[in-house]
Amino acid sequence: MSQKPRKLQRVSKACDFCNRRSIKCGSSEDPLGRCQNCVDFDVPCTFDRPAKRRGVKAGTRVSSRDTPIAKPVADQPVPMGRGNLPERTSGSSGSRGSFHAESVSRPSLTGDPWSSFNTGWSTAEGYDDDGALRNSWKAFAISCDQQIRNLVQVYFEIVYPIFPLFHKQSFIESINNQEHLLSQSLFASTMAVCSLVSGRARDGALYTNRWHREELSEPPSEAFYAAAKDSLPRDLAAAKGFNYMRACAILAIASIQNGQIKNMQKYSGMYHTLTTMEGFHDEKLWPKDISTIEIEERRRLFWSIYTLDIYSTIVWGGVIRYREAHSLVRYPSEVDDEFITHHGYGIHPASQEASLRQGQVPIVSRQPVSWMHGWNFTTDLYRILEHVVDGTRRKMSSANGTQEVWSLFSPASMSEPTVMERVLSMYAALPARFRETPPTTGDESHDLFGFQSANIQATLQLLRMVLLSSEEVGVDRKCDVAGELLSVFSKVPVEYLRAISSPLLHHLGGIGYILGSVMEGSLSDVSYQRVRTLLLDMASLLHRLEVGLHRAAGASERLRSQVDRIDGYMRTSRLVNPSAIPPNECAKWYFYPG
């Protein structure tokens, strides 16, 4: 009698990778037996997570609700050739998160990178949520190791000039040594960098012949973004250290690049939560044992995201989280990265050793002036913008029914001509390299100055328009400034504009929207035609910059919509007596695009 064949049952649970991401685990024709998602991400398809049995364990009398059961911590084997990592403590509330000072005591992965699967993340840098997911993303990073190295190199060409969040020499060294496979927080920061750079390269930000868009397109930006997101601890209280703050900041910038403004707000909020827990706003609260490199990186991160916060408040609305009055963090030193070491600042023989800025900020550069001088000047402009935005908001807050109190403590705000006179005198005092924008050359030491000049020009024009929007000035004055803006940007090499990418598009779009506020006052036919022409010219400029973007910023279309609203307003004004209907009821003033 033949035996009845055993009925086969399908595997009822998803693989570790799909389970962690809560996505359907579909089969594929992969010869290795991996599911379709693991094939797409080129990661191992594993079922290593422990099975959870339902019900009360045999012999258990007390309910688990009454007596919490502590999970035992398994001893993790350490790869051969490595000593146990010492756990660090410091005077800060947060543990050390940077990889720089640890590189002396923690060897890099100079052998088989797959040995990193045998150990968890560094215990000093946070909390390892999911070992299976950790190994999946490690496998992903190992499989595209060369691409990660390429993207890090490109970062220093197209992102670093505006967001210099990493010390060049030490970061490249750590990536070459694959230290990100040993540190969860560094891994998150590295994946975030790759996502941002990959997205900008896809959107046409490359301006040298060293790289081609197709070479940097795989894996896509979204894969690195997911890797960075999944590497952040689900419990933010466990995300201790500098690199987690940096990862959240870069994810916020990458979200702008990808047109995901809600995600930008999400990761900005996470960044500000972490910085508050770490006391990041005051250098006295920083760990006492951090290296000079990390001190400079922290200063650059703090002021970078300060400017991003002011920028996003102007462009999308919202509140300013950090105030300059509460910021007890020095400006970054005007020192080229090659002269910053773990233990101090190297002195180049040609540098002006006696030259010190206010606050005793060292200046060390191969050039007569460091490019960071222009970067710090842009931060000055954003600090001024903070107070201008405050003045604008105070005028708008009278509609909320509260009693005015700010005038008890603040003198009358200065007029637009007074502020701009002071700002332009500061601008005129800049070295000529920051007031000129020559064509790109592919030489980083040269192009860094061009990026600063382009960014300074964009911020100056934004400051002008926000100042004008806070005062009762004529339409012609706003048109003069908008016309000057178009003239300025017509002279800036397009390579800089494309490299700055989506943030600049929103930046210019915000300026256009402020110009559109002319609907708040009377508008003659002559002024109407002038505003209309300027807005359409600005929309055309934005459209040219948006060509090739993977996800268009939509800034040009929003400006064209603004023109349509002005057209409608003028048609209404011609049909109805303007004195009978307030302008605010004829059309809505959209101060913030979105």
XYZ file of C-alpha atoms in Angstrom:
594
model
C 0.000 0.000 0.000
C 1.495 3.302 -1.075
C 2.041 5.909 1.606
C -0.027 9.072 1.276
C 2.286 12.009 0.474
C 2.746 14.534 3.250
C 0.915 17.780 2.627
C 3.313 20.675 2.264
C 2.527 23.956 4.004
C 3.761 27.349 2.980
C 5.883 29.410 5.303
C 3.370 31.500 7.171
C 5.665 34.306 8.281
C 7.551 36.977 6.407
C 11.330 37.111 6.294
C 13.187 39.315 8.760
C 13.644 42.152 6.269
C 9.978 42.305 5.199
C 8.712 41.800 8.745
C 10.682 44.768 10.053
C 9.444 47.012 7.246
C 5.849 45.684 7.462
C 5.670 44.884 3.752
C 4.383 41.875 1.869
C 6.953 39.103 1.541
C 6.426 37.865 -2.006
C 8.200 34.984 -3.654
C 10.592 35.360 -6.556
C 12.524 33.231 -9.015
C 15.824 34.024 -7.324
C 18.119 30.951 -7.392
C 19.110 31.687 -3.781
C 15.514 31.397 -2.657
C 15.207 35.027 -1.594
C 11.899 36.900 -1.601
C 11.327 39.635 -4.169
C 12.046 42.499 -1.735
C 15.353 40.982 -0.634
C 16.273 40.492 -4.297
C 15.440 44.132 -5.055
C 17.596 45.382 -2.168
C 20.228 42.661 -2.693
C 20.219 41.582 0.960
C 20.144 38.097 2.542
C 16.652 36.669 3.038
C 16.738 35.346 6.600
C 14.314 33.964 9.184
C 16.575 34.409 12.207
C 14.263 36.304 14.542
C 13.067 34.167 17.465
C 9.604 32.662 17.210
C 7.188 34.058 19.759
C 4.906 31.445 21.314
C 1.481 32.525 22.426
C -0.069 31.833 25.814
C 1.381 31.390 29.272
C 4.505 29.309 29.605
C 4.113 25.933 31.254
C 4.559 26.117 35.005
C 4.011 29.868 35.115
C 1.605 30.918 37.859
C 1.921 34.674 37.760
C 0.602 36.622 34.803
C 3.173 38.430 32.742
C 1.050 41.523 33.225
C 1.812 41.433 36.925
C 5.475 40.526 36.713
C 7.464 41.964 33.828
C 10.028 39.565 32.468
C 13.432 41.041 31.722
C 14.979 39.967 28.472
C 18.403 38.406 28.936
C 21.192 40.068 27.040
C 23.111 37.518 25.055
C 26.854 37.725 24.978
C 27.956 38.787 21.541
C 31.112 37.258 20.124
C 33.863 39.621 19.096
C 35.666 39.079 15.783
C 39.191 37.741 15.939
C 41.863 40.369 16.266
C 39.683 42.889 18.097
C 39.643 43.748 21.735
C 36.543 44.545 23.730
C 35.385 48.108 23.203
C 35.506 50.257 26.322
C 32.235 51.906 27.246
C 32.618 55.663 27.512
C 31.080 58.084 29.923
C 31.330 61.818 29.940
C 30.000 64.873 31.617
C 27.338 65.202 28.953
C 23.898 63.712 29.237
C 24.525 61.898 26.008
C 27.141 59.297 25.237
C 29.737 59.928 22.635
C 28.363 59.443 19.163
C 31.197 60.527 16.928
C 33.555 58.025 15.417
C 36.597 60.298 15.403
C 37.941 60.010 18.927
C 37.042 56.330 19.031
C 39.132 55.514 16.009
C 42.237 55.402 18.186
C 40.868 52.700 20.503
C 38.620 50.859 18.074
C 40.276 49.150 15.106
C 38.547 49.346 11.769
C 37.340 46.462 9.673
C 40.507 45.842 7.745
C 39.679 42.169 7.113
C 36.470 40.504 6.044
C 33.604 43.053 6.319
C 31.136 40.200 6.822
C 32.693 39.667 10.249
C 30.658 42.674 11.380
C 27.657 40.333 11.421
C 29.138 38.633 14.480
C 28.834 41.682 16.689
C 26.256 44.312 17.460
C 26.633 48.034 17.078
C 28.901 49.926 19.427
C 27.222 49.946 22.845
C 28.341 53.525 23.440
C 26.290 54.828 20.539
C 22.774 53.808 21.258
C 20.496 50.852 21.051
C 20.380 48.023 18.560
C 16.663 47.597 17.852
C 16.610 44.665 15.507
C 19.555 42.399 14.854
C 17.980 40.831 11.769
C 17.296 44.197 10.179
C 20.759 45.357 11.191
C 22.358 42.501 9.307
C 20.110 43.071 6.282
C 21.225 46.667 5.953
C 24.841 45.751 6.664
C 24.668 43.280 3.800
C 23.197 46.023 1.639
C 26.056 48.382 2.573
C 28.722 45.748 1.960
C 27.283 44.875 -1.447
C 27.450 48.523 -2.581
C 30.628 49.481 -0.732
C 32.290 51.091 -3.760
C 29.189 53.148 -4.516
C 29.118 54.407 -0.926
C 32.732 55.523 -1.277
C 31.905 57.301 -4.539
C 28.892 59.079 -3.060
C 30.935 60.259 -0.089
C 33.483 61.753 -2.490
C 30.693 63.488 -4.423
C 29.261 64.818 -1.149
C 32.358 66.962 -0.712
C 31.839 68.441 -4.184
C 28.132 69.331 -4.258
C 26.752 69.282 -0.675
C 29.669 70.067 1.615
C 30.091 73.706 0.414
C 26.670 74.584 1.893
C 26.359 71.870 4.568
C 29.929 71.058 5.745
C 28.752 68.522 8.308
C 31.761 66.175 8.098
C 35.499 66.665 8.412
C 36.694 65.550 5.006
C 39.862 63.593 5.687
C 38.634 61.677 8.738
C 35.214 60.860 7.266
C 36.690 59.469 4.059
C 39.167 57.458 6.116
C 36.400 56.016 8.279
C 34.395 54.980 5.203
C 37.443 53.377 3.612
C 37.980 51.454 6.870
C 34.266 50.512 6.907
C 33.823 51.866 10.411
C 30.168 52.546 9.631
C 29.569 48.785 9.799
C 30.546 48.857 13.474
C 28.588 51.913 14.610
C 24.820 52.212 14.287
C 24.851 56.008 14.532
C 27.665 56.415 11.998
C 25.879 53.956 9.725
C 22.719 56.084 9.916
C 24.685 59.252 9.099
C 26.493 57.576 6.211
C 23.313 56.198 4.661
C 21.662 59.620 4.995
C 24.602 61.244 3.193
C 24.383 58.681 0.396
C 20.645 59.286 0.037
C 21.090 63.055 -0.219
C 23.997 62.883 -2.664
C 22.340 60.219 -4.811
C 19.190 62.335 -5.026
C 21.078 65.467 -6.000
C 23.172 63.613 -8.568
C 19.983 62.203 -10.089
C 18.590 65.746 -10.234
C 21.538 67.062 -12.249
C 23.730 68.597 -9.532
C 26.983 67.133 -10.898
C 29.127 69.779 -12.558
C 32.472 68.070 -13.200
C 33.531 65.358 -15.633
C 34.704 63.115 -12.808
C 31.249 61.643 -12.324
C 28.258 60.756 -14.475
C 24.674 60.566 -13.318
C 24.213 56.979 -14.485
C 27.200 55.797 -12.437
C 25.617 57.025 -9.217
C 22.007 55.995 -9.862
C 22.098 52.510 -8.316
C 21.124 51.812 -5.621
C 18.558 54.642 -5.752
C 18.375 57.437 -3.223
C 15.272 55.884 -1.679
C 17.165 52.708 -0.706
C 19.787 54.665 1.235
C 17.025 56.799 2.761
C 15.273 53.664 4.035
C 18.553 52.321 5.420
C 19.166 55.550 7.336
C 15.597 55.682 8.621
C 15.664 52.071 9.813
C 18.993 52.653 11.573
C 17.520 55.286 13.884
C 16.407 53.786 17.216
C 12.654 53.642 17.540
C 13.060 55.012 21.049
C 14.625 58.447 20.576
C 15.773 58.452 24.189
C 18.200 55.688 23.177
C 19.582 57.691 20.242
C 22.492 59.144 22.158
C 25.429 60.800 20.500
C 26.350 63.298 17.842
C 25.897 61.077 14.800
C 22.196 60.491 15.425
C 21.623 64.249 15.501
C 23.582 64.553 12.279
C 21.648 61.699 10.640
C 18.297 63.348 11.408
C 19.553 66.684 10.074
C 20.737 65.144 6.806
C 17.483 63.200 6.403
C 15.620 66.509 6.730
C 17.729 68.011 3.930
C 17.281 64.871 1.816
C 13.518 65.159 2.322
C 13.593 68.662 0.829
C 15.559 67.281 -2.104
C 12.914 64.607 -2.679
C 9.991 67.008 -2.312
C 8.802 65.401 0.946
C 8.187 68.484 3.065
C 6.286 66.652 5.813
C 9.237 64.308 6.237
C 11.491 67.356 6.390
C 9.421 68.634 9.304
C 9.483 65.171 10.887
C 13.246 64.756 10.859
C 13.842 68.390 11.782
C 11.646 67.765 14.805
C 13.610 64.630 15.684
C 16.854 66.591 15.362
C 15.609 69.308 17.701
C 14.372 66.701 20.176
C 17.781 65.027 20.269
C 19.654 68.326 20.534
C 17.473 69.395 23.444
C 18.137 66.135 25.297
C 21.879 66.491 24.647
C 22.129 70.187 25.567
C 23.503 70.849 22.098
C 22.751 74.586 22.254
C 25.502 75.204 24.847
C 29.111 74.178 24.303
C 29.599 73.939 28.073
C 27.224 70.957 28.087
C 29.143 69.051 25.437
C 31.250 66.033 26.422
C 34.605 67.101 27.829
C 36.670 64.488 25.999
C 35.666 65.135 22.391
C 38.306 65.849 19.784
C 38.927 69.127 17.991
C 37.445 67.567 14.854
C 34.163 66.776 16.570
C 34.017 70.223 18.163
C 34.243 71.814 14.716
C 31.716 69.364 13.245
C 29.295 70.117 16.066
C 29.594 73.857 15.467
C 29.014 73.407 11.753
C 25.992 71.189 12.345
C 24.467 73.552 14.888
C 24.672 76.651 12.696
C 23.800 74.744 9.506
C 20.493 73.605 10.953
C 19.914 76.988 12.562
C 19.952 78.518 9.078
C 17.801 75.654 7.749
C 15.289 76.356 10.521
C 15.030 80.054 9.600
C 14.841 79.127 5.914
C 12.012 76.612 6.404
C 10.091 79.062 8.598
C 10.171 81.661 5.828
C 9.403 79.271 2.986
C 6.854 76.914 4.589
C 5.757 78.704 7.753
C 5.959 77.286 11.249
C 7.988 78.393 14.234
C 11.671 79.069 14.794
C 12.935 76.422 17.186
C 16.333 77.815 18.152
C 16.962 81.482 18.833
C 20.341 83.101 18.425
C 19.976 84.546 21.930
C 19.764 80.987 23.291
C 22.615 79.677 21.156
C 25.802 79.416 23.184
C 27.767 77.808 20.368
C 30.709 79.472 18.643
C 30.958 79.852 14.904
C 33.090 77.212 13.174
C 36.764 78.099 13.024
C 37.927 79.481 9.698
C 40.304 76.595 9.189
C 40.557 74.290 6.190
C 39.828 70.671 7.066
C 43.344 69.525 6.271
C 44.637 71.634 9.165
C 42.144 70.314 11.730
C 43.381 67.285 13.655
C 42.057 65.261 16.562
C 44.285 67.226 18.921
C 44.175 70.773 17.573
C 44.849 72.968 14.574
C 47.842 72.522 12.328
C 49.477 75.721 11.143
C 50.311 76.145 7.487
C 53.508 78.181 6.989
C 51.768 80.604 4.644
C 48.843 81.287 6.994
C 48.490 84.502 8.913
C 48.982 83.164 12.413
C 48.394 86.495 14.087
C 45.071 87.068 12.343
C 42.176 86.255 14.662
C 38.496 87.056 14.347
C 36.296 88.137 17.205
C 36.026 85.420 19.817
C 39.547 84.205 19.055
C 38.488 82.014 16.141
C 41.638 80.605 14.534
C 42.182 81.214 10.835
C 44.273 78.658 8.965
C 44.076 78.242 5.183
C 46.211 77.823 2.090
C 44.259 80.751 0.646
C 44.533 84.375 1.820
C 41.149 83.804 3.473
C 39.283 80.615 4.348
C 36.066 79.799 2.508
C 34.469 79.374 5.945
C 34.627 83.155 6.323
C 31.932 83.460 3.654
C 29.988 80.575 5.192
C 29.941 82.327 8.561
C 28.812 85.554 6.875
C 25.768 83.731 5.494
C 24.965 82.659 9.056
C 25.134 86.334 10.067
C 22.491 87.090 7.441
C 20.210 84.372 8.791
C 20.580 85.741 12.314
C 19.368 89.077 10.971
C 16.549 87.288 9.159
C 15.411 85.755 12.452
C 14.682 89.201 13.865
C 13.054 90.410 10.656
C 10.709 87.402 10.699
C 9.887 88.170 14.334
C 8.895 91.702 13.380
C 6.650 90.425 10.603
C 5.004 87.842 12.859
C 4.335 90.419 15.583
C 2.294 92.494 13.176
C 0.337 89.431 12.127
C -0.184 88.217 15.728
C -2.462 91.157 16.569
C -5.281 89.177 14.976
C -5.162 86.399 17.592
C -6.935 88.453 20.262
C -4.069 88.578 22.768
C -2.749 91.688 24.434
C 0.458 93.051 22.958
C 3.398 92.711 25.347
C 6.508 92.537 23.173
C 6.672 96.328 22.835
C 7.427 96.533 26.569
C 10.787 94.894 25.989
C 11.761 95.718 22.406
C 12.490 99.097 20.873
C 10.802 100.089 17.665
C 12.097 97.981 14.794
C 14.464 99.641 12.359
C 13.291 100.474 8.875
C 14.219 98.507 5.784
C 16.630 101.180 4.468
C 18.445 101.330 7.824
C 18.837 97.565 8.085
C 19.935 97.165 4.479
C 22.455 99.987 4.807
C 24.108 98.092 7.651
C 23.907 94.751 5.829
C 25.359 96.139 2.615
C 28.242 97.716 4.528
C 28.982 94.268 5.998
C 28.780 92.795 2.501
C 31.110 95.444 1.067
C 33.684 94.571 3.740
C 33.864 90.970 2.531
C 36.907 89.912 0.521
C 36.280 90.193 -3.217
C 36.171 86.389 -3.622
C 32.823 86.330 -1.803
C 31.336 89.098 -3.945
C 32.146 87.496 -7.302
C 30.892 84.226 -8.737
C 33.260 82.991 -11.452
C 32.497 79.839 -13.466
C 33.095 76.456 -11.874
C 36.474 74.873 -12.524
C 36.253 71.450 -10.890
C 38.965 72.556 -8.453
C 37.431 72.259 -4.995
C 39.647 74.938 -3.455
C 38.363 77.369 -6.095
C 34.725 76.325 -6.336
C 34.154 76.451 -2.573
C 34.345 80.238 -2.818
C 31.911 80.315 -5.735
C 29.361 78.349 -3.718
C 29.658 80.814 -0.838
C 29.186 83.764 -3.186
C 26.061 82.225 -4.759
C 24.593 81.399 -1.353
C 25.333 84.874 -0.021
C 23.564 86.451 -3.002
C 20.486 84.249 -2.554
C 20.300 85.026 1.164
C 20.787 88.763 0.617
C 17.865 88.896 -1.809
C 15.682 86.857 0.547
C 16.510 89.257 3.378
C 15.570 92.211 1.221
C 12.206 90.780 0.247
C 11.296 89.727 3.800
C 12.206 93.221 5.023
C 9.986 94.758 2.371
C 7.099 92.454 3.234
C 7.226 93.647 6.852
C 6.761 97.297 5.878
C 4.265 99.371 3.987
C 6.309 100.006 0.866
C 5.196 100.651 -2.652
C 4.872 98.056 -5.370
C 7.622 99.722 -7.376
C 10.115 99.183 -4.546
C 9.309 95.476 -4.385
C 9.574 95.240 -8.144
C 12.964 96.959 -8.073
C 14.287 94.356 -5.637
C 12.761 91.465 -7.590
C 14.262 92.806 -10.795
C 17.652 93.070 -9.117
C 17.300 89.475 -7.932
C 16.711 88.245 -11.468
C 19.675 90.278 -12.662
C 21.908 88.810 -9.941
C 20.970 85.213 -10.652
C 21.329 85.636 -14.376
C 25.031 86.253 -13.674
C 25.525 83.255 -11.354
C 26.826 80.199 -13.242
C 24.006 77.683 -13.489
C 26.290 74.907 -12.182
C 26.195 76.442 -8.701
C 22.428 76.822 -8.828
C 21.919 73.205 -9.892
C 24.336 71.931 -7.243
C 22.491 73.759 -4.460
C 19.438 72.123 -6.062
C 15.914 71.888 -4.599
C 16.507 74.055 -1.494
C 17.453 76.974 -3.746
C 14.306 76.481 -5.839
C 12.111 76.760 -2.759
C 14.249 79.707 -1.645
C 13.634 81.624 -4.873
C 10.009 80.542 -4.942
C 9.537 82.041 -1.481
C 10.934 85.345 -2.714
C 8.451 85.274 -5.585
C 5.570 84.669 -3.226
C 6.594 87.648 -1.129
C 6.556 89.745 -4.294
C 3.042 88.426 -4.886
C 1.907 90.148 -1.679
C 1.228 93.235 -3.810
C -2.399 92.105 -3.753
C -2.596 93.516 -0.219
C -2.586 97.044 -1.566
C -3.861 99.018 -4.498
C -2.327 97.992 -7.789
C -2.316 100.182 -10.859
C -2.336 98.721 -14.352
C 1.292 99.745 -14.866
C 2.405 98.134 -11.603
C 0.276 95.087 -12.336
C 1.994 94.521 -15.673
C 5.416 94.966 -14.083
C 4.710 92.514 -11.247
C 3.208 90.036 -13.675
C 6.254 90.171 -15.953
C 8.695 89.763 -13.055
C 6.807 86.800 -11.593
C 6.670 85.063 -14.967
C 10.392 85.712 -15.509
C 11.119 84.239 -12.089
C 8.876 81.261 -12.851
C 10.804 80.714 -16.093
C 14.110 80.782 -14.179
C 12.777 78.229 -11.700
C 11.406 76.065 -14.490
C 14.817 75.929 -16.160
C 16.367 74.843 -12.872
C 13.625 72.272 -12.253
C 14.183 70.515 -15.560
C 15.592 67.075 -14.863
C 14.522 66.904 -11.224
C 13.305 63.444 -10.229
C 10.530 65.069 -8.231
C 9.984 68.659 -9.301
C 9.881 71.172 -6.477
C 6.814 72.776 -8.061
C 8.102 76.271 -7.282
C 7.628 77.519 -10.842
C 4.049 76.245 -11.018
C 3.186 77.879 -7.704
C 4.478 81.200 -9.024
C 2.393 80.812 -12.172
C -0.598 80.112 -9.933
C 0.220 83.306 -8.068
C 0.111 85.169 -11.381
C -3.317 83.658 -12.064
C -4.543 84.909 -8.682
C -3.227 88.404 -9.410
C -4.947 88.291 -12.807
C -8.194 87.353 -11.082
C -7.718 90.111 -8.547
C -7.220 92.696 -11.285
C -10.298 91.494 -13.171
C -12.331 91.828 -9.989
C -10.867 95.260 -9.271
C -11.864 96.496 -12.716
C -15.432 95.262 -12.353
C -16.029 96.383 -8.774
C -15.144 99.602 -7.007
C -11.895 98.767 -5.140
C -12.903 100.993 -2.214
C -16.028 98.930 -1.675
C -14.263 95.589 -1.328
C -11.080 95.272 0.749
C -8.197 93.819 -1.273
C -7.802 90.954 1.218
C -11.266 89.716 0.235
C -10.546 89.876 -3.459
C -7.626 87.506 -3.260
C -5.661 85.676 -0.616
C -2.099 86.620 0.241
C -0.003 83.462 0.283
C 3.057 84.540 2.202
C 4.415 80.995 2.441
C 4.419 78.663 -0.534
C 3.292 75.130 0.063
